[in-house]
CSV table of C-alpha atoms in Angstrom, one decimal:
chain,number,residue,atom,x,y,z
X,1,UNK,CA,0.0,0.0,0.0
X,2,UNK,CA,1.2,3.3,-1.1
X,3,UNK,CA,0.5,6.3,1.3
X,4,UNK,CA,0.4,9.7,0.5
X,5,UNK,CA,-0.3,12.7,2.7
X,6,UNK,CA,-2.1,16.1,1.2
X,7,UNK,CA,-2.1,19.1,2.1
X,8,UNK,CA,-4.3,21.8,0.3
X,9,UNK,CA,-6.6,20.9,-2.7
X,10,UNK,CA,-5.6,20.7,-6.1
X,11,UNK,CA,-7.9,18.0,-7.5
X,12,UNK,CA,-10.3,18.1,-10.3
X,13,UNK,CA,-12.2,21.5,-8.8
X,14,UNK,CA,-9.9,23.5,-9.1
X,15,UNK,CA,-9.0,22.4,-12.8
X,16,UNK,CA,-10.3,20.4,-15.4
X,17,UNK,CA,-10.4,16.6,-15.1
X,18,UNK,CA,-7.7,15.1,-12.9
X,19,UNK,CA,-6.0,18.6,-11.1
X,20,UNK,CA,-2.2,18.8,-10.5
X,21,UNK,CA,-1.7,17.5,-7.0
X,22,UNK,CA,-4.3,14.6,-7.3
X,23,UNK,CA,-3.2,13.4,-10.6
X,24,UNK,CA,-0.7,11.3,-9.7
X,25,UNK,CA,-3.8,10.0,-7.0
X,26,UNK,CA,-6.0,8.9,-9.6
X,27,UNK,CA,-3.7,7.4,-12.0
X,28,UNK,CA,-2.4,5.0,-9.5
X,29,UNK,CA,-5.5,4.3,-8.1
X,30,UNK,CA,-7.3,3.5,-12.1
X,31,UNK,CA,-4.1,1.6,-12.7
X,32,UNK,CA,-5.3,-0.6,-9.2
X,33,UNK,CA,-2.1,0.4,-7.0
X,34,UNK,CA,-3.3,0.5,-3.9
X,35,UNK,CA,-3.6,3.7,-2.2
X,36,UNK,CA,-4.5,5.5,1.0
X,37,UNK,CA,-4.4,8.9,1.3
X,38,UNK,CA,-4.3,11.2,4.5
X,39,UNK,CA,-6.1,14.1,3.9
X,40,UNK,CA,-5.2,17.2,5.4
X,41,UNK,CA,-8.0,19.3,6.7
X,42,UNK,CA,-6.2,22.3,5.5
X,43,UNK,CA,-6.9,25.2,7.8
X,44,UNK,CA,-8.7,28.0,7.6
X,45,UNK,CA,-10.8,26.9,4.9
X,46,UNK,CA,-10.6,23.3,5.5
X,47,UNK,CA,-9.9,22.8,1.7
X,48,UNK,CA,-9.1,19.5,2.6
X,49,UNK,CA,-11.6,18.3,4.5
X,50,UNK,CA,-14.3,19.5,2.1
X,51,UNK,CA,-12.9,19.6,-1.2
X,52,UNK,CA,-10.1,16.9,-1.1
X,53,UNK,CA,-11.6,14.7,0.9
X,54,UNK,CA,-15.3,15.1,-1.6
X,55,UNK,CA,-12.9,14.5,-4.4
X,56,UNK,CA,-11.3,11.5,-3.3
X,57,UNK,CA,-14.7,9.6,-2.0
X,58,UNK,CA,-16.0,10.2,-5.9
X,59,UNK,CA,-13.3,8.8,-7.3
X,60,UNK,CA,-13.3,5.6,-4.9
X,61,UNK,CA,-9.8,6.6,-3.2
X,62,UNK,CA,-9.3,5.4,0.3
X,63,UNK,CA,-8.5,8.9,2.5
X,64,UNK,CA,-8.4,9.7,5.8
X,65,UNK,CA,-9.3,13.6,7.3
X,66,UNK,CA,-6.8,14.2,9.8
X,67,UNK,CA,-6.4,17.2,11.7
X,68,UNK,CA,-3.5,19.5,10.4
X,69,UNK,CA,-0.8,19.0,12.6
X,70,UNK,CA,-0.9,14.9,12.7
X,71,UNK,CA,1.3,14.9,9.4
X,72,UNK,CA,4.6,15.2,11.1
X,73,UNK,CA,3.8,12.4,13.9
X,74,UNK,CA,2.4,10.4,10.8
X,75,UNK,CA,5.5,10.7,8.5
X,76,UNK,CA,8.1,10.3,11.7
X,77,UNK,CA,6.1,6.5,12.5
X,78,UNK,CA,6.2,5.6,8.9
X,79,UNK,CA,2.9,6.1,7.8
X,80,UNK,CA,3.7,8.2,4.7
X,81,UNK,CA,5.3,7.0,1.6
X,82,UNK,CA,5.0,10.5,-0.3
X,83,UNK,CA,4.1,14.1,0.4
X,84,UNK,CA,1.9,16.2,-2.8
X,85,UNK,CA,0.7,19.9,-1.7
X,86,UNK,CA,-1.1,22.0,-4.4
X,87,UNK,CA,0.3,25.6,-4.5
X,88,UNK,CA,-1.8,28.9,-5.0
X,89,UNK,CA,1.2,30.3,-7.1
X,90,UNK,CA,4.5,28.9,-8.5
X,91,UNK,CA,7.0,31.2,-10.3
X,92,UNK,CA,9.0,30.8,-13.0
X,93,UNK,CA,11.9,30.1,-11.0
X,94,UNK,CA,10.2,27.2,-9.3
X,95,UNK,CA,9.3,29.0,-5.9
X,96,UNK,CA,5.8,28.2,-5.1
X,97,UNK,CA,3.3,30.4,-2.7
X,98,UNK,CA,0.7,28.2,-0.9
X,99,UNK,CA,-1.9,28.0,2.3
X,100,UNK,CA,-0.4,28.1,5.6
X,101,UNK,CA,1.2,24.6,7.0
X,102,UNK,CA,2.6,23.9,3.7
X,103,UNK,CA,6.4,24.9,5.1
X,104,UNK,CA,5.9,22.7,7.9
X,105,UNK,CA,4.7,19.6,5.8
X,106,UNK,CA,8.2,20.6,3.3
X,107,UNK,CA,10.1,20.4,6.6
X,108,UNK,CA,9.1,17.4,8.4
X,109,UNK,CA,8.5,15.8,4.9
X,110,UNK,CA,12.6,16.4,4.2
X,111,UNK,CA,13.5,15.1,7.7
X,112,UNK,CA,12.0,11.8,7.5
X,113,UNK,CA,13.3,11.5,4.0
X,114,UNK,CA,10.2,11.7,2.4
């Protein structure tokens, strides 16, 4: 089992068919990998919780809301295989702008090798 923690939503609402994010999401999960995904709630609009988690539960992907700040104890026990954030704004350069939490998730993700 493959698991992948969110944070933010960039799934097929916010662009046509698959998203950015949550592409690679759905193709593993049509091509049968199987795949679990903790959903960030994604404060203060809970993006996650409503939109990510919505998404997911359409497109038959196994997810889990948790509350923001569980990422880091997930990742550290071994619980995450992968780390995908959406971003409101990427530059040309590459540096991307996003909701708040995103840093963190970067930061814990890169000390548990993720």
């Amino acid at each position: 089992r493959v698991n992948v923690l969110t944070h933010c939503n960039a799934g097929w609402l916010a662009f046509a068919d698959w998203g950015s994010a949550l592409s690679p999401v759905y193709a593993a999960s049509d091509k049968g990998v199987d795949i679990h995904v903790w959903v960030d709630e994604t404060r203060p609009r809970n993006q996650g919780a409503s939109l990510t988690a919505w998404e997911l539960a359409k497109h038959g992907v196994p997810h889990t809301v948790i509350a923001d700040n569980t990422g880091g104890h997930l990742m550290r026990t071994g619980m995450v295989d992968v780390v995908i954030t959406g971003a409101d704004r990427v530059t040309r350069a590459g540096d991307a702008c996003n909701k708040i939490g995103t840093y963190l998730k970067a930061l814990a993700a890169r000390d548990n090798n993720l």
